[in-house]
Tab-separated table of C-alpha atoms in Angstrom:
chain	number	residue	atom	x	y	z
D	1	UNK	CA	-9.860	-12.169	-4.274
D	2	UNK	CA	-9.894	-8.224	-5.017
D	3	UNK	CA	-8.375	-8.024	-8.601
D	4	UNK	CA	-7.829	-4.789	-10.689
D	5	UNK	CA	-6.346	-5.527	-14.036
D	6	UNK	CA	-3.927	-2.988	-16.395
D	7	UNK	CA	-2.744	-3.656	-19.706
D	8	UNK	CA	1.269	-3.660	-18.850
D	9	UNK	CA	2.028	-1.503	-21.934
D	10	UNK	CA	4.154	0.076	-22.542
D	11	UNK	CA	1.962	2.108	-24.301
D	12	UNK	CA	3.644	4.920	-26.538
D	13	UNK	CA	1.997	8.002	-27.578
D	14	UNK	CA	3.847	10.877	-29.816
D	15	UNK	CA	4.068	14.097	-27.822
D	16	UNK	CA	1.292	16.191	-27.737
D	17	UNK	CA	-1.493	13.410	-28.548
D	18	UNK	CA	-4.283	11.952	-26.167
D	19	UNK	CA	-3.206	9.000	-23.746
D	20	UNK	CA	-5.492	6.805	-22.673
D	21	UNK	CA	-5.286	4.458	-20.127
D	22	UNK	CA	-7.708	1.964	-18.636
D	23	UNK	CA	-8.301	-0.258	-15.812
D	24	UNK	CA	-11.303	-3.178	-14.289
D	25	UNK	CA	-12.071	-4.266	-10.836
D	26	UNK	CA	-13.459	-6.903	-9.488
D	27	UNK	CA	-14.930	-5.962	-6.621
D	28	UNK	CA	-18.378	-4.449	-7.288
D	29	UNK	CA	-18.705	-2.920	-3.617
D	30	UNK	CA	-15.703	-0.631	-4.744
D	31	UNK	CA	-16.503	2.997	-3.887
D	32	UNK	CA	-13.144	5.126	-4.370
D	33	UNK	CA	-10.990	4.593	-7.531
D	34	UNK	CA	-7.214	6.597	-8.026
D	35	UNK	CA	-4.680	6.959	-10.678
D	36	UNK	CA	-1.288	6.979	-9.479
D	37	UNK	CA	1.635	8.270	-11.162
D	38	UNK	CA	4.727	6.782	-10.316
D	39	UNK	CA	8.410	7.739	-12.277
D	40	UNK	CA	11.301	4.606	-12.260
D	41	UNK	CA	12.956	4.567	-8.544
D	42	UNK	CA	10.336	6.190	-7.035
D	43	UNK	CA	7.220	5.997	-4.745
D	44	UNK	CA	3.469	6.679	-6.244
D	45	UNK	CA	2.039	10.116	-6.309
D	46	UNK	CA	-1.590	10.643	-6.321
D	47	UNK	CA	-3.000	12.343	-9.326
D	48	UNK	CA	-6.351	11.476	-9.835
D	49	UNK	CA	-9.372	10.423	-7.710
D	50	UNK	CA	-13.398	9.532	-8.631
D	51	UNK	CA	-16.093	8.468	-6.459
D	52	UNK	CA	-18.850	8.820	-8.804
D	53	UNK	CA	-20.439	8.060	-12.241
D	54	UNK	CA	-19.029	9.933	-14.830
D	55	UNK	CA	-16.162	11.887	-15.851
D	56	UNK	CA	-14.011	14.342	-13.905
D	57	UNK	CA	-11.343	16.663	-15.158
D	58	UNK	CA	-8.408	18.392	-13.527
D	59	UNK	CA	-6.070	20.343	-15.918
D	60	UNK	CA	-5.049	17.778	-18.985
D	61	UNK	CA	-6.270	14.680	-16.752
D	62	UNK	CA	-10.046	13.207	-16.774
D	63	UNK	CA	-10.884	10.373	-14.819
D	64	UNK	CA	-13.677	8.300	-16.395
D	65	UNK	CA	-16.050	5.861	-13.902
D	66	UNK	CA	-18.736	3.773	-14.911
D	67	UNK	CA	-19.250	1.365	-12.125
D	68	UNK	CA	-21.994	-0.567	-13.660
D	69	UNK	CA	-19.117	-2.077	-16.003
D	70	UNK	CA	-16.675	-1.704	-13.360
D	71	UNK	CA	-14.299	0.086	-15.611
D	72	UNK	CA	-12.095	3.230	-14.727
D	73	UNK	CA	-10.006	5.226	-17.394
D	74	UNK	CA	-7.726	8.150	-17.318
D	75	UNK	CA	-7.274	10.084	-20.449
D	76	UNK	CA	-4.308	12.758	-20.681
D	77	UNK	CA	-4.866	15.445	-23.151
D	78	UNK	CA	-1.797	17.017	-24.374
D	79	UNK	CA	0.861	14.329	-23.469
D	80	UNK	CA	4.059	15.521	-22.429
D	81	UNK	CA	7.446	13.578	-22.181
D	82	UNK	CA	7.607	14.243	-18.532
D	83	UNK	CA	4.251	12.222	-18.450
D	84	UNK	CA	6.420	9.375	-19.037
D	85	UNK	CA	5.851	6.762	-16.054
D	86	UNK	CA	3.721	4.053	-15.058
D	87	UNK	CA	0.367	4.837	-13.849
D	88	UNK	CA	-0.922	2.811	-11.262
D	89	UNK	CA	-5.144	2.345	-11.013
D	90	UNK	CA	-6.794	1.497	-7.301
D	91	UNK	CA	-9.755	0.946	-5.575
D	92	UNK	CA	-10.945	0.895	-2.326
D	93	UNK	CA	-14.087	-0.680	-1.115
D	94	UNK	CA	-14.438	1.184	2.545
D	95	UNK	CA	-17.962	-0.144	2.774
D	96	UNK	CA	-17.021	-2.983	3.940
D	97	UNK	CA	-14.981	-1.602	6.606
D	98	UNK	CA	-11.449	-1.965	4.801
D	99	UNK	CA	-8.959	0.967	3.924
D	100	UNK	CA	-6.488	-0.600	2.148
D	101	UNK	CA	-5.911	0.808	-1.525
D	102	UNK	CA	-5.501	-2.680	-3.965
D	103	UNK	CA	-3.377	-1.624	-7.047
D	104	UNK	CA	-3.622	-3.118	-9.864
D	105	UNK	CA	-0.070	-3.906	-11.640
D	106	UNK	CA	0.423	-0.484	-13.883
D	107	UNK	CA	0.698	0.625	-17.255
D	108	UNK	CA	3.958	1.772	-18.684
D	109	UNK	CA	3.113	5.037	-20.641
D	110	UNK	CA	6.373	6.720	-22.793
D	111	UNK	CA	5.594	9.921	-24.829
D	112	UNK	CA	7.650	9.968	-27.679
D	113	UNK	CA	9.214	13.917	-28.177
B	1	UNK	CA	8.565	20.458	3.408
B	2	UNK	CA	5.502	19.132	5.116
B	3	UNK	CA	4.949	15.833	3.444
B	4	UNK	CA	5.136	12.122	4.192
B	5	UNK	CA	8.765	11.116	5.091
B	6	UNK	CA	10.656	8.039	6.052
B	7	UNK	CA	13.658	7.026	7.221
B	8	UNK	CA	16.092	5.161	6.014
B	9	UNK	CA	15.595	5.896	2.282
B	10	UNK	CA	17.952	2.876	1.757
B	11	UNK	CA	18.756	-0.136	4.114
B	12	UNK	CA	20.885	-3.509	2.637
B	13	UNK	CA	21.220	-6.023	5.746
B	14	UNK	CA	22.343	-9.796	5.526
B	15	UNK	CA	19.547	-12.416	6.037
B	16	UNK	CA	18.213	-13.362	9.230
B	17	UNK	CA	19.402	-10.071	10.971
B	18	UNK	CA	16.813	-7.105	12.141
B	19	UNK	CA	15.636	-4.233	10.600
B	20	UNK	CA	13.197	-1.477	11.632
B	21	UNK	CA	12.186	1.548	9.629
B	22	UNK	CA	10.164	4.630	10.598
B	23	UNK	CA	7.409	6.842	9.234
B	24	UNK	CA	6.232	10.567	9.754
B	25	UNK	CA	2.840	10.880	8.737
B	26	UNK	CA	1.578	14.561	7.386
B	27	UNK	CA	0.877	16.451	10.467
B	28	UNK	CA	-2.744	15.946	11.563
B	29	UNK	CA	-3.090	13.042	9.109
B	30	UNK	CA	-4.493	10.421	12.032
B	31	UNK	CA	-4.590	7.434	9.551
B	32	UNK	CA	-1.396	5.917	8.551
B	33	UNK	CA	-0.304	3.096	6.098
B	34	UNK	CA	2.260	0.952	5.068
B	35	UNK	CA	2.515	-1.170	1.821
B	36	UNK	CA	5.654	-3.048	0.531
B	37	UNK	CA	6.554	-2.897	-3.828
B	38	UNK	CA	8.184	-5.657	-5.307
B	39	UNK	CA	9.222	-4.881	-9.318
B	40	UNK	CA	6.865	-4.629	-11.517
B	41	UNK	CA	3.869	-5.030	-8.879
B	42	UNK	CA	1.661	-2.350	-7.869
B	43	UNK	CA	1.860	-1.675	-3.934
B	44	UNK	CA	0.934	-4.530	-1.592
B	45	UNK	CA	-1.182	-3.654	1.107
B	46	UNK	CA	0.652	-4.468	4.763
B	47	UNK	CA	-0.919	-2.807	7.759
B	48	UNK	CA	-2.812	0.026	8.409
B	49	UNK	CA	-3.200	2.456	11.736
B	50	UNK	CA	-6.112	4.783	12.840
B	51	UNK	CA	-4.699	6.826	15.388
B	52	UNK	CA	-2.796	5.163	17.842
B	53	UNK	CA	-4.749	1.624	17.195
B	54	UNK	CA	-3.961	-0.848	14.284
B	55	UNK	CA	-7.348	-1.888	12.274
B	56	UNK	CA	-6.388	-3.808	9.792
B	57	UNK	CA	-3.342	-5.840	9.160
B	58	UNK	CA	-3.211	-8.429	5.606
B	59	UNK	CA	-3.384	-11.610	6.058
B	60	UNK	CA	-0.700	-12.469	3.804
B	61	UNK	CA	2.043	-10.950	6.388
B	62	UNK	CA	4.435	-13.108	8.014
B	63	UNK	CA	4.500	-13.058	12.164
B	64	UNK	CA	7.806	-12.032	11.464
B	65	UNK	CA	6.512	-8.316	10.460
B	66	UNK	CA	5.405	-6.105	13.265
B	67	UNK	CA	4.048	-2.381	13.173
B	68	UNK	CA	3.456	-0.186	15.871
B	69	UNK	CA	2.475	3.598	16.203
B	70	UNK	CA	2.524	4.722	19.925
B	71	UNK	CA	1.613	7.944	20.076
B	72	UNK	CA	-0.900	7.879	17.137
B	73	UNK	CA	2.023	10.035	15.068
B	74	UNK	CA	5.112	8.486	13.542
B	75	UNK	CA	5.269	4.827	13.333
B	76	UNK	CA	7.988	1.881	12.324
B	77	UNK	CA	8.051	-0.988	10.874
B	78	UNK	CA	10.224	-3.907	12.112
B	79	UNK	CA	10.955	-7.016	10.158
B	80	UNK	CA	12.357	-9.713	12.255
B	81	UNK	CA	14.841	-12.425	10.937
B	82	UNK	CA	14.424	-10.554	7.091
B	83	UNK	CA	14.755	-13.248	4.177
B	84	UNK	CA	15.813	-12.620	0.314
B	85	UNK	CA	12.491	-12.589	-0.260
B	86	UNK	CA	11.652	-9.237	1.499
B	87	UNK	CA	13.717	-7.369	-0.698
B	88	UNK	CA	11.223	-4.221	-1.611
B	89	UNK	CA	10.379	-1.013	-1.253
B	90	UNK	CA	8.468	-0.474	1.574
B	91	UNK	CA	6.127	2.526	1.199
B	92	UNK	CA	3.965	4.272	4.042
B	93	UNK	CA	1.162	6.666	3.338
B	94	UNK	CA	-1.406	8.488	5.153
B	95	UNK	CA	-4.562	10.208	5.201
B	96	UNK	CA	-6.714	12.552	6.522
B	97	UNK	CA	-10.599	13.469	6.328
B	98	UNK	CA	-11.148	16.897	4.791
B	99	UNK	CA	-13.785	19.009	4.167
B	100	UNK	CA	-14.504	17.711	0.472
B	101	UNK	CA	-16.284	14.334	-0.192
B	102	UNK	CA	-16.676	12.059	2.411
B	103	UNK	CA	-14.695	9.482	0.624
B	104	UNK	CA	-11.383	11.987	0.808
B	105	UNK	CA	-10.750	10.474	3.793
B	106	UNK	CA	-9.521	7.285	1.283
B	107	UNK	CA	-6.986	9.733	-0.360
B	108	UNK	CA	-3.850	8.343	0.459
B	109	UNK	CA	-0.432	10.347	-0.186
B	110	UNK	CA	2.785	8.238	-0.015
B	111	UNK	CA	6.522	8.752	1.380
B	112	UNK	CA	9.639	8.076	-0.652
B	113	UNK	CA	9.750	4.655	0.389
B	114	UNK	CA	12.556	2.472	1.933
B	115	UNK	CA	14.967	0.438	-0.420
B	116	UNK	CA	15.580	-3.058	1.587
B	117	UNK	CA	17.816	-5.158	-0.231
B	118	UNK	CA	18.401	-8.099	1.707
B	119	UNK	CA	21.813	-10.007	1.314
């Protein structure tokens, strides 16, 4: 059973501070990792992806991979309120011939103004 | 605007009747997706088309759920006999390979979704 685990939150940050959020996977063949964001009523936008060791950064967002713990993160620098939502983490494991993305459950974030 | 899209946005039926919903794919995205969202759950993995052809389907959906895509563009989703229990939001997604990392082919951009409610 493919499992990727998220703290639920929420998790509440005052404006302008760094968010952190992390996520684990189970499945060690996993070779593409996202962060979703996805606001109350509505459907997940992509905002982050990784395929390799290390970190990568785009604008206040930095995906962190280290797949010999099997353990993603996503830091926001900055936070805003509208980065209030729940961020969904998923992996994909296309090596063994599968494209679906498993999600793991989300973590609430709320930046406080 | 030139995104995924999906029609209806909402849909509230009465249990054991039919529903079907439909999905435009980004143009010239040739792989297409569908996953269902139940409350507090990340997206469940249903079915999944390459083209025209439908590789991989989970093994958790009921024979009552059927997915086609004829002509390798839009596709729909029918659920047959619907129960309380598929009440979700449905969501479909596709992809495309591009001329980045092989593995952007996995980058998967999402529709609105369809609200079924199921009476």
């Amino acid at each position: 059973q493919k499992e990727v685990e998220q703290n639920s939150g929420p998790l509440s940050v005052p404006e302008g501070a760094i968010a952190s959020l992390n996520c684990t996977y189970s499945d060690r063949g996993s070779q593409s990792f996202f962060w979703y964001r996805q606001y109350s009523g509505k459907s997940p936008e992509l905002i982050m992806s990784i395929y390799s060791n290390g970190d990568k950064e785009d604008g206040r967002f930095t995906a962190q991979l280290n797949k010999a713990s099997q353990y993603v993160s996503l830091l926001i620098r900055d936070s805003q309120p509208s980065d209030s939502a729940t961020y969904l983490c998923a992996v994909i494991n296309s090596g063994a011939g599968s494209y679906q993305l498993t999600f793991g459950k989300g973590t609430k974030l709320s930046v406080i103004p | 605007d030139t995104g995924v899209s999906q029609n209806p946005r909402h849909k509230i039926t009465k249990r054991g009747q039919n529903v079907t919903f439909r999905c435009d794919p980004i143009s010239e995205h040739n792989r297409l997706y569908w996953y269902r969202q139940t409350l507090g759950q990340g997206p469940e993995f249903l079915t999944y088309f390459q083209n025209e052809a439908q590789l991989e389907k989970s093994r958790l959906l009921s024979d009552r759920f059927s997915a086609e895509r004829p002509k390798g563009s839009f596709s729909t989703l029918e659920i047959q006999r619907t129960e309380q229990g598929d009440s979700a939001m449905y969501l479909c997604a596709s992809s495309s390979k591009t001329s980045g990392s092989i593995f952007s082919y996995n980058e998967q951009f999402f529709g609105p979704g369809t609200r079924l409610t199921v009476l």
